[in-house]
Short mmCIF file of C-alpha atoms and ligand atoms in Angstrom, two decimals:
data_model
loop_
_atom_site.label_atom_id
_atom_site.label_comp_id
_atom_site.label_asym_id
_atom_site.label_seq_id
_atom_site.Cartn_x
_atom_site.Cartn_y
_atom_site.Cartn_z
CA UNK A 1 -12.43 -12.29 -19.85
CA UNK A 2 -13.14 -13.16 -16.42
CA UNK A 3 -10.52 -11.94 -13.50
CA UNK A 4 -9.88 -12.91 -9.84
CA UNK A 5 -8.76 -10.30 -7.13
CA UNK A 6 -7.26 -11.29 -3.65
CA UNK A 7 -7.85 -9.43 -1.09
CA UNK A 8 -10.99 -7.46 1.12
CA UNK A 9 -10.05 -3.90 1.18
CA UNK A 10 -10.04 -0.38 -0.36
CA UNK A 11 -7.25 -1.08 -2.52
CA UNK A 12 -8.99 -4.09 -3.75
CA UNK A 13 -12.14 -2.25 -4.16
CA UNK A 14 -10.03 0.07 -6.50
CA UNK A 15 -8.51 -2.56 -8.52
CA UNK A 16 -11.23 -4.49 -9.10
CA UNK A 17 -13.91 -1.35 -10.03
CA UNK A 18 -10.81 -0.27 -12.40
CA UNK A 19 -10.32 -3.89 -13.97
CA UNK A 20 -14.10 -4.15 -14.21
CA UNK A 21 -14.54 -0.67 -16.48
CA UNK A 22 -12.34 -2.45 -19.14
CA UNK A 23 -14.84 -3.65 -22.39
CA UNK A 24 -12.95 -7.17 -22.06
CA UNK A 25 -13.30 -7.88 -18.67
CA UNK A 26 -17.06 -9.67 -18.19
CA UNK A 27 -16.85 -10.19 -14.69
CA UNK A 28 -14.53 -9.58 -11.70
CA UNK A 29 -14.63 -11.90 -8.59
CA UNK A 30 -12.83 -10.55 -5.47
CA UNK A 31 -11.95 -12.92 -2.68
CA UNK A 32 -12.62 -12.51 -0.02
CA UNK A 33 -13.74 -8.98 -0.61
CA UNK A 34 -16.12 -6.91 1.31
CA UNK A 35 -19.91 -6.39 0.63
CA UNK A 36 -19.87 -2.46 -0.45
CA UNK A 37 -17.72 -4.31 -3.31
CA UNK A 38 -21.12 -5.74 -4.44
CA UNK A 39 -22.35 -2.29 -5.00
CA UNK A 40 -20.09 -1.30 -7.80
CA UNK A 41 -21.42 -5.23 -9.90
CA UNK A 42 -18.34 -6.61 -8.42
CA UNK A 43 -18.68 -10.75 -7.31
CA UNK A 44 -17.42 -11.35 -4.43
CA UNK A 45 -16.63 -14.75 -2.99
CA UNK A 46 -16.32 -16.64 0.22
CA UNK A 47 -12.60 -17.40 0.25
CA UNK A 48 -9.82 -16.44 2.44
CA UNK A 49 -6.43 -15.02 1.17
CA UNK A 50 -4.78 -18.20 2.74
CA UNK A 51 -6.94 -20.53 1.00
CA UNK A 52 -4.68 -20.85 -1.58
CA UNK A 53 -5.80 -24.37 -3.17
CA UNK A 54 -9.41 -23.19 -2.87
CA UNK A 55 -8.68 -20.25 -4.71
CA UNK A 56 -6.75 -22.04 -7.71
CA UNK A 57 -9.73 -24.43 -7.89
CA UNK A 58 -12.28 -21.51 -8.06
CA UNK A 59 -10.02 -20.18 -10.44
CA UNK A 60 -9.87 -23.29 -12.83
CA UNK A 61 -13.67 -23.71 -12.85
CA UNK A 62 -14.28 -20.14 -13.84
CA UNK A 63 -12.05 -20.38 -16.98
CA UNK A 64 -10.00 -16.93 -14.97
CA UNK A 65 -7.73 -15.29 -17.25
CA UNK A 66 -5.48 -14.04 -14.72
CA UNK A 67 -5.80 -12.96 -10.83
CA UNK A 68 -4.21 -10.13 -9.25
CA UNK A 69 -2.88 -10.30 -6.04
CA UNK A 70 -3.55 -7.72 -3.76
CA UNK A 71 -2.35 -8.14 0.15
CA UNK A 72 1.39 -8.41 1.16
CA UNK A 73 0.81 -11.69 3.75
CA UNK A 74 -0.70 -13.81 0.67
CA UNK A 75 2.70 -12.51 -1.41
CA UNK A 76 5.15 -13.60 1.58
CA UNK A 77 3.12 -16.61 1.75
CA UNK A 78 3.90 -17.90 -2.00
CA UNK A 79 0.44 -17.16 -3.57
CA UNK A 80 1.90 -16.62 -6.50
CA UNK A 81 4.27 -19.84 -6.69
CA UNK A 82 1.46 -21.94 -5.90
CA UNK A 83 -0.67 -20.17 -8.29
CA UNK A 84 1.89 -20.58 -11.44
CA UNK A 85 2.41 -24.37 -9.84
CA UNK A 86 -1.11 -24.82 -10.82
CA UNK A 87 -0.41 -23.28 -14.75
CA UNK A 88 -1.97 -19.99 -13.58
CA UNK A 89 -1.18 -16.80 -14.00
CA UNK A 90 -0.97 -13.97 -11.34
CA UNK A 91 -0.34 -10.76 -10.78
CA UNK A 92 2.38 -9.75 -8.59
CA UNK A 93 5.76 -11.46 -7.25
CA UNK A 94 6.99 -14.76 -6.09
CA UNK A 95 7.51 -15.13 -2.21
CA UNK A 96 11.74 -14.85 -3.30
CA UNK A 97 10.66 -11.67 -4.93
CA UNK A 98 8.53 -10.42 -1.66
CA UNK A 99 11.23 -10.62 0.35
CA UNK A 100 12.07 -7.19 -0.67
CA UNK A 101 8.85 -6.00 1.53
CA UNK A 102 8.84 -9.42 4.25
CA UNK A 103 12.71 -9.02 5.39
CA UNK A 104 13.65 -5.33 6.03
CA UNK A 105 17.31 -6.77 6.56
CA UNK A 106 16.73 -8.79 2.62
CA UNK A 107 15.73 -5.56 1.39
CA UNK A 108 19.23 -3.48 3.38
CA UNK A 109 20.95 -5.98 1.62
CA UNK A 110 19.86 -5.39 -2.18
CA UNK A 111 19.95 -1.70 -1.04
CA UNK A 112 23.82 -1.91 -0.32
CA UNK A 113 25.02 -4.41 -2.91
CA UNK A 114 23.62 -2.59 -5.51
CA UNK A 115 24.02 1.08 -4.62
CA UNK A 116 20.57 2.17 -4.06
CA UNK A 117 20.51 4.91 -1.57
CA UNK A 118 18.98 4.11 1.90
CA UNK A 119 19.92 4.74 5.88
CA UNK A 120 22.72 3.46 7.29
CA UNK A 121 21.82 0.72 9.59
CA UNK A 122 23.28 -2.63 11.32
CA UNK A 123 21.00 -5.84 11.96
CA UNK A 124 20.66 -7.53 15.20
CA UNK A 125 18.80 -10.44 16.63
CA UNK A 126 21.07 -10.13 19.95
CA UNK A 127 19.38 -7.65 22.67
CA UNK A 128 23.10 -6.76 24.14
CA UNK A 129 24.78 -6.12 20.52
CA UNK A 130 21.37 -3.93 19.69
CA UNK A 131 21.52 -2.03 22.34
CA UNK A 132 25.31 -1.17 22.05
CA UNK A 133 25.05 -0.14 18.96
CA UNK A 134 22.33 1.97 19.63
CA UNK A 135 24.36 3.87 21.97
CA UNK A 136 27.05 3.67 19.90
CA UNK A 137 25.22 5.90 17.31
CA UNK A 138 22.99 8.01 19.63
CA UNK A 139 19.30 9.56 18.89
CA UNK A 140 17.33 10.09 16.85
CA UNK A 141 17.38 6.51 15.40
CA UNK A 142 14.95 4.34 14.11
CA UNK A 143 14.13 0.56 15.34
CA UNK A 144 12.28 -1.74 12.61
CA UNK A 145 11.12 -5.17 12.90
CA UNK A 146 12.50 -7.30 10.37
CA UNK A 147 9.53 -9.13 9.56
CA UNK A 148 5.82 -8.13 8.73
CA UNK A 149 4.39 -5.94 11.44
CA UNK A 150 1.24 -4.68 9.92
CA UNK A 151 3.00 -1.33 9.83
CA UNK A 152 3.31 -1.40 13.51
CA UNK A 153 6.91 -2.52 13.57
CA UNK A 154 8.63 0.66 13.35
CA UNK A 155 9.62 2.99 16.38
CA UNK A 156 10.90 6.10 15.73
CA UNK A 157 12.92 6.84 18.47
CA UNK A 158 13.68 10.62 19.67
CA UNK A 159 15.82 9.21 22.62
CA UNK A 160 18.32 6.28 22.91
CA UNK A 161 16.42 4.67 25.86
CA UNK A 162 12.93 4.90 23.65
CA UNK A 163 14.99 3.25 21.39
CA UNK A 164 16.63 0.80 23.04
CA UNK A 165 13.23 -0.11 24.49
CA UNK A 166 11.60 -0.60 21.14
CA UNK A 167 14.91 -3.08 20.67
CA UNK A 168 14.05 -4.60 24.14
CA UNK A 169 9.87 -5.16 23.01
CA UNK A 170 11.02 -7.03 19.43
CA UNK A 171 14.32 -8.86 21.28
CA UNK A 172 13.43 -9.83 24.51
CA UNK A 173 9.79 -9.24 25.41
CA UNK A 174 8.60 -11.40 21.90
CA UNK A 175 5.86 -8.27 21.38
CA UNK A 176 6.20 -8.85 17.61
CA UNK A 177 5.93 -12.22 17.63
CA UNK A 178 8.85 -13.83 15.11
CA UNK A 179 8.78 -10.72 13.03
CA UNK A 180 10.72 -9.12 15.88
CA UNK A 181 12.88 -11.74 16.54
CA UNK A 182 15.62 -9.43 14.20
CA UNK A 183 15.73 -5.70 14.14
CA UNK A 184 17.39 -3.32 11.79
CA UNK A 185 18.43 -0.13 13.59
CA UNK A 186 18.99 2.85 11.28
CA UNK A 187 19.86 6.09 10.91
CA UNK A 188 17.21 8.74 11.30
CA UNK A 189 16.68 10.62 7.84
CA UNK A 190 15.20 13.96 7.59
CA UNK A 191 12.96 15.31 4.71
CA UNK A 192 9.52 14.75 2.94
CA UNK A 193 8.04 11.39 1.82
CA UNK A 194 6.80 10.40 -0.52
CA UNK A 195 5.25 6.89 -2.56
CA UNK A 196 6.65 6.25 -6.26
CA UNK A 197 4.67 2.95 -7.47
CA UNK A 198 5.84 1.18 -10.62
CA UNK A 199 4.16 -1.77 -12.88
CA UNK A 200 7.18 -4.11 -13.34
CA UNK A 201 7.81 -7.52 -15.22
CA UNK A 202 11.85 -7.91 -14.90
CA UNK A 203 13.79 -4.82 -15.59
CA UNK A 204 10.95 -3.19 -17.74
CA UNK A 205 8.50 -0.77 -15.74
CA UNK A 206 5.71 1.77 -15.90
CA UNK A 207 6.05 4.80 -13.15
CA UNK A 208 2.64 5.94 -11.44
CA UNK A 209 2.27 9.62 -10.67
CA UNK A 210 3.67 10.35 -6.88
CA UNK A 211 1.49 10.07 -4.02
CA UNK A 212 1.36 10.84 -0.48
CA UNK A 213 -0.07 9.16 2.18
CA UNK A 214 -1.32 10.06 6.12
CA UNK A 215 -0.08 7.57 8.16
CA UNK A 216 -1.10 9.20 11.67
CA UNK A 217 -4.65 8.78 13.14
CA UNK A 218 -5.15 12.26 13.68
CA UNK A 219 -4.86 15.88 12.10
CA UNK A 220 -1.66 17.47 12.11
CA UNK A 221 -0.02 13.88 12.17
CA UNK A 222 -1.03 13.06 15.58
CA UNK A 223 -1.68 9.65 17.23
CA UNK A 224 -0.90 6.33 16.30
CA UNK A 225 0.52 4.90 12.62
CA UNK A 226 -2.52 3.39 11.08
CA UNK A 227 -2.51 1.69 7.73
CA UNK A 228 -3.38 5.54 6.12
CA UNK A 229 -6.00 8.03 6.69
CA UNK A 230 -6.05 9.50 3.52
CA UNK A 231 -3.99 10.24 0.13
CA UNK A 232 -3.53 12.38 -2.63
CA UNK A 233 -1.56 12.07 -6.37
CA UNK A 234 0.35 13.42 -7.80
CA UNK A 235 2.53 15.27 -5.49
CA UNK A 236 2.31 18.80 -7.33
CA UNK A 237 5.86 19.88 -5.38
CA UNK A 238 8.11 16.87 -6.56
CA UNK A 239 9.69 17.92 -9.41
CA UNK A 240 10.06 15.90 -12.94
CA UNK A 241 13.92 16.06 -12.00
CA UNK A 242 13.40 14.47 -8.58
CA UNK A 243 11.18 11.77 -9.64
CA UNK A 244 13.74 10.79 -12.60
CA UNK A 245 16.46 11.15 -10.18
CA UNK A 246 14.99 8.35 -8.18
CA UNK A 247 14.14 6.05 -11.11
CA UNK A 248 17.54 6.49 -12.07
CA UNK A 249 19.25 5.64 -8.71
CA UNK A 250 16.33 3.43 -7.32
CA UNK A 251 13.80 1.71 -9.41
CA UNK A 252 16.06 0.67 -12.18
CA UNK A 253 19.38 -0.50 -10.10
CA UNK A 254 17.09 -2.54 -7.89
CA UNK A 255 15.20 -4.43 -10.22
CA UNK A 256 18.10 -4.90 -12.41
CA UNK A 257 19.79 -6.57 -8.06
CA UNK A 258 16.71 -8.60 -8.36
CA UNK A 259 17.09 -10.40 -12.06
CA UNK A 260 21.13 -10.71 -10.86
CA UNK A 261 20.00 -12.37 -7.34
CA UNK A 262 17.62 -14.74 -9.72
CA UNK A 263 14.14 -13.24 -8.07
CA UNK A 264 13.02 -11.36 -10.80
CA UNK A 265 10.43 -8.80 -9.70
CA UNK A 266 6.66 -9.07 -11.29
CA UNK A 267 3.81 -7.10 -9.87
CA UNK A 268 3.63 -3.48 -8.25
CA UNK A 269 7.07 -2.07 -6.74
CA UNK A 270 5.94 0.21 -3.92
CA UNK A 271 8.50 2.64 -3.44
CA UNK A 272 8.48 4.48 0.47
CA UNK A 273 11.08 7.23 -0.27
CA UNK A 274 12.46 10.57 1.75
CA UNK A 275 13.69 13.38 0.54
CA UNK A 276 16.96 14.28 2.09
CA UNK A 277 19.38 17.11 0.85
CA UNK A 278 21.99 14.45 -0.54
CA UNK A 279 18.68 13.46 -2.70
CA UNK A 280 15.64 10.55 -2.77
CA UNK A 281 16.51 7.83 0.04
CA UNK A 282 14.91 4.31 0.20
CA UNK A 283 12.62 4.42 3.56
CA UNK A 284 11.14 0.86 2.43
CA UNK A 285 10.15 -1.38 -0.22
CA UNK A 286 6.84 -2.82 -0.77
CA UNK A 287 5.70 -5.59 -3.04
CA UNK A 288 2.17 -4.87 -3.56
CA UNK A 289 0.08 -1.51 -4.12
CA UNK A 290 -0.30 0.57 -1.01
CA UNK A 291 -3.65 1.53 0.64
CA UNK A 292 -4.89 4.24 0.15
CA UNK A 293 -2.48 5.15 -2.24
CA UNK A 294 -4.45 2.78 -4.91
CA UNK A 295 -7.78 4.49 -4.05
CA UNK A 296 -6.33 7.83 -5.44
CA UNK A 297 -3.93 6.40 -8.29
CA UNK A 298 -6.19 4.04 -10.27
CA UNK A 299 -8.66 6.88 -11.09
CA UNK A 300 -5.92 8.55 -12.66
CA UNK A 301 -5.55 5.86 -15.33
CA UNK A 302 -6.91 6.53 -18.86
CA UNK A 303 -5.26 3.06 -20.47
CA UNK A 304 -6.95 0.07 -20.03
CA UNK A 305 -6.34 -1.46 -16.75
CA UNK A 306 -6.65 -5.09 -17.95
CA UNK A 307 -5.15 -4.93 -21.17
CA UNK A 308 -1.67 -3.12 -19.28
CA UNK A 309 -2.04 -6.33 -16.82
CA UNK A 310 -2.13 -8.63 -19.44
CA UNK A 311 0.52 -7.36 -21.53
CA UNK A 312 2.96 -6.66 -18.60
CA UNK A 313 2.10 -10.53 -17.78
CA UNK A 314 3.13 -11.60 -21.17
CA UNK A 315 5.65 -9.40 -21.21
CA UNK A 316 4.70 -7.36 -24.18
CA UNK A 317 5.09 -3.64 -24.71
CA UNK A 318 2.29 -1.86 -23.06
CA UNK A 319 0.78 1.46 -23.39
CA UNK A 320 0.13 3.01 -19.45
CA UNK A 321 -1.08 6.71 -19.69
CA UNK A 322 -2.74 9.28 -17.09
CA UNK A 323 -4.75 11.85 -17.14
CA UNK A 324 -2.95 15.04 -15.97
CA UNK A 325 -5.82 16.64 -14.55
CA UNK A 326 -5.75 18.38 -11.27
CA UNK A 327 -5.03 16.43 -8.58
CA UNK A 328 -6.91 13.25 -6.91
CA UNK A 329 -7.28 13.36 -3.24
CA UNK A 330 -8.91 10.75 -0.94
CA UNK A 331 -9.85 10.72 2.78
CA UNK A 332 -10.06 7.61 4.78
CA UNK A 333 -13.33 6.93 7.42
CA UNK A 334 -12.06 4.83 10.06
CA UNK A 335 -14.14 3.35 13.16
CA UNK A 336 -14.12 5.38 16.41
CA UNK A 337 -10.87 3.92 18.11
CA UNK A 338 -9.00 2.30 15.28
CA UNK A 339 -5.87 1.81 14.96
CA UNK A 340 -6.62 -0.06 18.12
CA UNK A 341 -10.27 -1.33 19.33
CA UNK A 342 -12.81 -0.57 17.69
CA UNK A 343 -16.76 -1.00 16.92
CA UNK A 344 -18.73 -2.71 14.09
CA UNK A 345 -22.10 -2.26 13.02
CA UNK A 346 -22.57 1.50 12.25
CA UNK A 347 -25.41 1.85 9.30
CA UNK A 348 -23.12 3.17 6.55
CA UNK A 349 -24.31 6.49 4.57
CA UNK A 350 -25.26 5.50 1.17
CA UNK A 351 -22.72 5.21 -1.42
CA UNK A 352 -22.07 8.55 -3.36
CA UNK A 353 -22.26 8.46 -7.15
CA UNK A 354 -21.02 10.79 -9.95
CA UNK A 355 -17.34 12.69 -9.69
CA UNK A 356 -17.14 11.54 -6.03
CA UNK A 357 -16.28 7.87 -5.87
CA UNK A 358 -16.71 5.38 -2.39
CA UNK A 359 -14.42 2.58 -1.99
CA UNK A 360 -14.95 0.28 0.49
CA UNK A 361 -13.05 -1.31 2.91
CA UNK A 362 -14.80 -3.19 6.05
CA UNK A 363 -17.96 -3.24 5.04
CA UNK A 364 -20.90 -6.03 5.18
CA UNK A 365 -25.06 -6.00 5.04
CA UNK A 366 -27.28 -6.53 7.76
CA UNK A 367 -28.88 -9.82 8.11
CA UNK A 368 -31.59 -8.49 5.70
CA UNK A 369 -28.94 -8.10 3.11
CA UNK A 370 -30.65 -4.74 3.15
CA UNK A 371 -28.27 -1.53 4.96
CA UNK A 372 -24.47 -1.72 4.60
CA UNK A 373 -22.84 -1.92 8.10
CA UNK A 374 -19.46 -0.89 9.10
CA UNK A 375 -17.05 -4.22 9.73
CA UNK A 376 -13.47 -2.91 10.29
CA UNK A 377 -11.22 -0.61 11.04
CA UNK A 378 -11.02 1.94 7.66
CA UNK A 379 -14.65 1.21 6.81
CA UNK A 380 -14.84 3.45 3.41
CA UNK A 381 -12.97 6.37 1.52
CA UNK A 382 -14.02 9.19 -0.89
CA UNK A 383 -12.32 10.37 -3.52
CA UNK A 384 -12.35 13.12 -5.97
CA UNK A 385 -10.79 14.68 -8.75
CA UNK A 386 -10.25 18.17 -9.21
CA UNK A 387 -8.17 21.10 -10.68
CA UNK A 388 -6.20 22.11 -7.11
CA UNK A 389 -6.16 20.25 -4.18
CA UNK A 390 -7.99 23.04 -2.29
CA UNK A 391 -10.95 22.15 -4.87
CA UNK A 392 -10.44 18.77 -3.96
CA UNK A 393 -10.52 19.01 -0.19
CA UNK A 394 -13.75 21.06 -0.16
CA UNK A 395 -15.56 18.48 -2.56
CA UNK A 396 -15.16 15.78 -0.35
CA UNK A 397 -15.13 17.50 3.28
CA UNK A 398 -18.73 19.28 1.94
CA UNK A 399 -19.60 15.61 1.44
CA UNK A 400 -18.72 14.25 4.63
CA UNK A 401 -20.77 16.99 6.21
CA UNK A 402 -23.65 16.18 4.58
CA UNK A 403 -23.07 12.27 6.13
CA UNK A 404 -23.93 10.53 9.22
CA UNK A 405 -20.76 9.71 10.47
CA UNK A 406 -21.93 9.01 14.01
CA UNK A 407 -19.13 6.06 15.62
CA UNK A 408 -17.06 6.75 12.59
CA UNK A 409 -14.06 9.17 12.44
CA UNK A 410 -11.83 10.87 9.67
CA UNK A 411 -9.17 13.54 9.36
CA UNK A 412 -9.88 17.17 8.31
CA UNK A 413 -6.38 18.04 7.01
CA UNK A 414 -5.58 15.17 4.11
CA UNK A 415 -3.68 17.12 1.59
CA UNK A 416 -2.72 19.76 3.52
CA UNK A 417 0.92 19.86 2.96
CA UNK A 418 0.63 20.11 -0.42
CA UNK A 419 -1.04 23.68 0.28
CA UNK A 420 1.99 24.53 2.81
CA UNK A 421 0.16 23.82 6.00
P1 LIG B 1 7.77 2.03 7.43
O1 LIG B 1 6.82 1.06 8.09
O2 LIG B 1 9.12 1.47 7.13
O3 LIG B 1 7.13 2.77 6.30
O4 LIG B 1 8.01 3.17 8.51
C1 LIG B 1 6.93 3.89 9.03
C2 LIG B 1 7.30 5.33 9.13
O5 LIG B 1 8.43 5.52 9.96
C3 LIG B 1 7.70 5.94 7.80
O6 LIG B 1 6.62 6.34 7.02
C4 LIG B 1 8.54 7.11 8.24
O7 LIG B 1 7.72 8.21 8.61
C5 LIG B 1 9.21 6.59 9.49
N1 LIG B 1 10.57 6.14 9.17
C6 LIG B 1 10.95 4.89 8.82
N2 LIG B 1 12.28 4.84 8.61
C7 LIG B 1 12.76 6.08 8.86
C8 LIG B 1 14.07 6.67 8.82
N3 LIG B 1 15.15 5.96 8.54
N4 LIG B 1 14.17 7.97 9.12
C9 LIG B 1 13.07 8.71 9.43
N5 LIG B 1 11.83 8.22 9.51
C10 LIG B 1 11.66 6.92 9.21
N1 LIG B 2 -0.31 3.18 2.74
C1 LIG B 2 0.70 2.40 3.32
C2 LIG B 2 0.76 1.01 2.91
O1 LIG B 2 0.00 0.55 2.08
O2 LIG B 2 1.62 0.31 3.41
#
């Protein structure tokens, strides 16, 4: 069969490599994809993720079994309606269903109706209200942007005036555009984090291994959020009874909120959780894999990636397994200056082959079609598996020495925590 991806990054570098190792799957087109892509045999096609008409007629033409949708703006935006309006399938859930990860206040509300654990919080689209309220509850507290922020929408404030200035920014001063134009304010929670991922159709689900992601710019979590620096899975100090713990009081009660609010879920159920000391505590949903958590989860997969997608589509039993070797870690090359301006055009090191995989993310060839240049902000990742994460870390730091990594920039320390540092 022949299978469509959406989306141009790492994550959809992963997916589509993972799709493309199955013996059914002929061909994998990504749109709009990135050029390293090309590398690994993947096709890669001139169409945005907005494009959505273009991309049902590409995907008539090609006879495409199914396409799996990768990006969380083409999910708010109703790919997937207008995709099934066309007699197609796809991979992951209707805008009604997305609203879980485009409306932090939609996604309070399942939280509290149905029982799953989360901050307390109030929700405020009046500057005057949000501000007495955050005074009301005192610091630390934490300001969110209701809408889609690109990550950027969160302050964590250590004061109330920080805070009440992030509520100012969203409220008054427009800096997030309409997806400020509500805030929820909640209650600062204390503890380790952590991403639990599940394949869903309905109430029936498949739970990834853990991972953990580096949302900072710099080691030691310093600097700016950025969309992740790096990752590893599983989490070697969760335990089994945490992680069943949270199925129990999170996964399942949610997506059973979800079929009783008539949006059931399909897709990925991204998972942003905290460990506090009354237990696992919802942080955020997403609808959609997480980059770079993908990088480091999809090697982990021993079933057969296509066949678990088209069974979960049809909703048939499927069979997901992983391996339970080691530990897979990934670190994240980013563009001198990213999160915030940045250049493009680096020459790229070559891609590494054998137990050390690249994905890549903003990538593209010269105008000889010849030397991959960098074209974004994460430009590529590594990852490894190995028995410990120490192994792990040296593997792909020893490799990164070895590269020219001149105008590009990476952390030294992904994984770290997991060795107590
Ligand atoms: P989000 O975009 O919702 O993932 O938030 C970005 C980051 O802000 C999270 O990864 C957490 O580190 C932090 N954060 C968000 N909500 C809270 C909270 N209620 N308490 C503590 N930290 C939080
Ligand atoms: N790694 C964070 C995200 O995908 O949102």
């Amino acid at each position: 069969m022949k299978l469509l991806v959406v989306g141009s990054g790492g994550r959809e570098h992963a997916i589509a490599k993972k799709l493309l190792e199955s013996p059914q799957v002929e061909q994998v087109f990504v749109a709009p994809g990135n050029d390293g892509m090309t590398l690994d045999g993947l096709d890669v096609l001139p169409i945005a993720i907005s494009e959505h008409s273009k991309l049902i007629d590409f995907a008539k033409e090609n006879d495409i079994a199914w396409s799996f949708i990768g990006p969380d703006d083409a999910l708010a935006a109703g790919i997937v309606d207008d995709f099934n309006a066309a007699g197609l399938k796809a991979f992951g859930p209707s805008k009604l269903a997305a609203e879980l990860e485009w409306s932090k206040d939609f996604a309070k509300e399942i939280m509290v109706k149905y029982g799953v654990p989360t901050a307390a919080y109030g929700t405020f689209s009046d500057f005057d209200q949000a501000k007495a309220y955050i005074e009301e509850q005192g610091a630390p507290i934490v300001v969110k942007a209701d809408g889609l922020a690109l990550g950027k929408g969160v302050v964590v404030a250590e004061t109330v005036e920080q805070a009440v200035e992030a509520a100012r920014d969203m409220l008054l001063d427009n800096k997030f555009g309409d997806s400020g134009a509500r805030v929820v304010i909640e209650e600062f929670l204390d503890g380790e984090e952590f991403s639990l991922f599940a394949f869903v159709n309905g109430d029936s689900f498949y739970i990834m291994p853990t991972a953990q992601d580096h949302k900072r710019a710099y080691d030691g979590d310093k600097g700016p959020n950025t969309g992740g620096m790096g990752a590893y899975a599983p989490v070697p100090h969760l335990t089994d009874d945490l992680i069943n713990q949270s199925i129990e009081t999170i996964v399942k009660p949610v997506l059973k909120g979800m079929i009783a609010e008539n949006r059931p879920y399909l897709g990925i159920l991204y998972c942003g959780l905290i460990v506090t000391a009354d237990g696992p505590k919802v942080i955020e949903f997403n609808a959609r894999f997480g980059d770079p958590e993908t990088q480091i989860i999809l090697p982990r997969l021993t079933s057969d990636f296509a066949q678990n997608i088209s069974d979960i589509l049809d909703e048939v039993p499927t069979e997901v397994t992983w391996t339970d070797q080691g530990v897979t870690l990934g670190v994240v090359v980013a563009s001198n200056g990213y999160p915030l301006d940045y250049e493009k055009g680096v020459v790229l090191p070559e891609k590494t082959d054998g137990d050390i995989i690249t994905y890549y993310a903003g990538a593209k060839f010269d105008e000889k079609g010849q030397a991959l240049l960098s074209n974004g902000g994460r430009v590529y990742m590594l990852v490894t598996t190995a028995d410990t994460v120490k192994e792990a870390q040296e593997k792909i730091y020893s490799e990164l020495k070895t590269q020219n990594t001149d105008g590009l920039f990476y952390r030294n320390d992904i994984g770290s925590k997991a060795l107590g540092k």
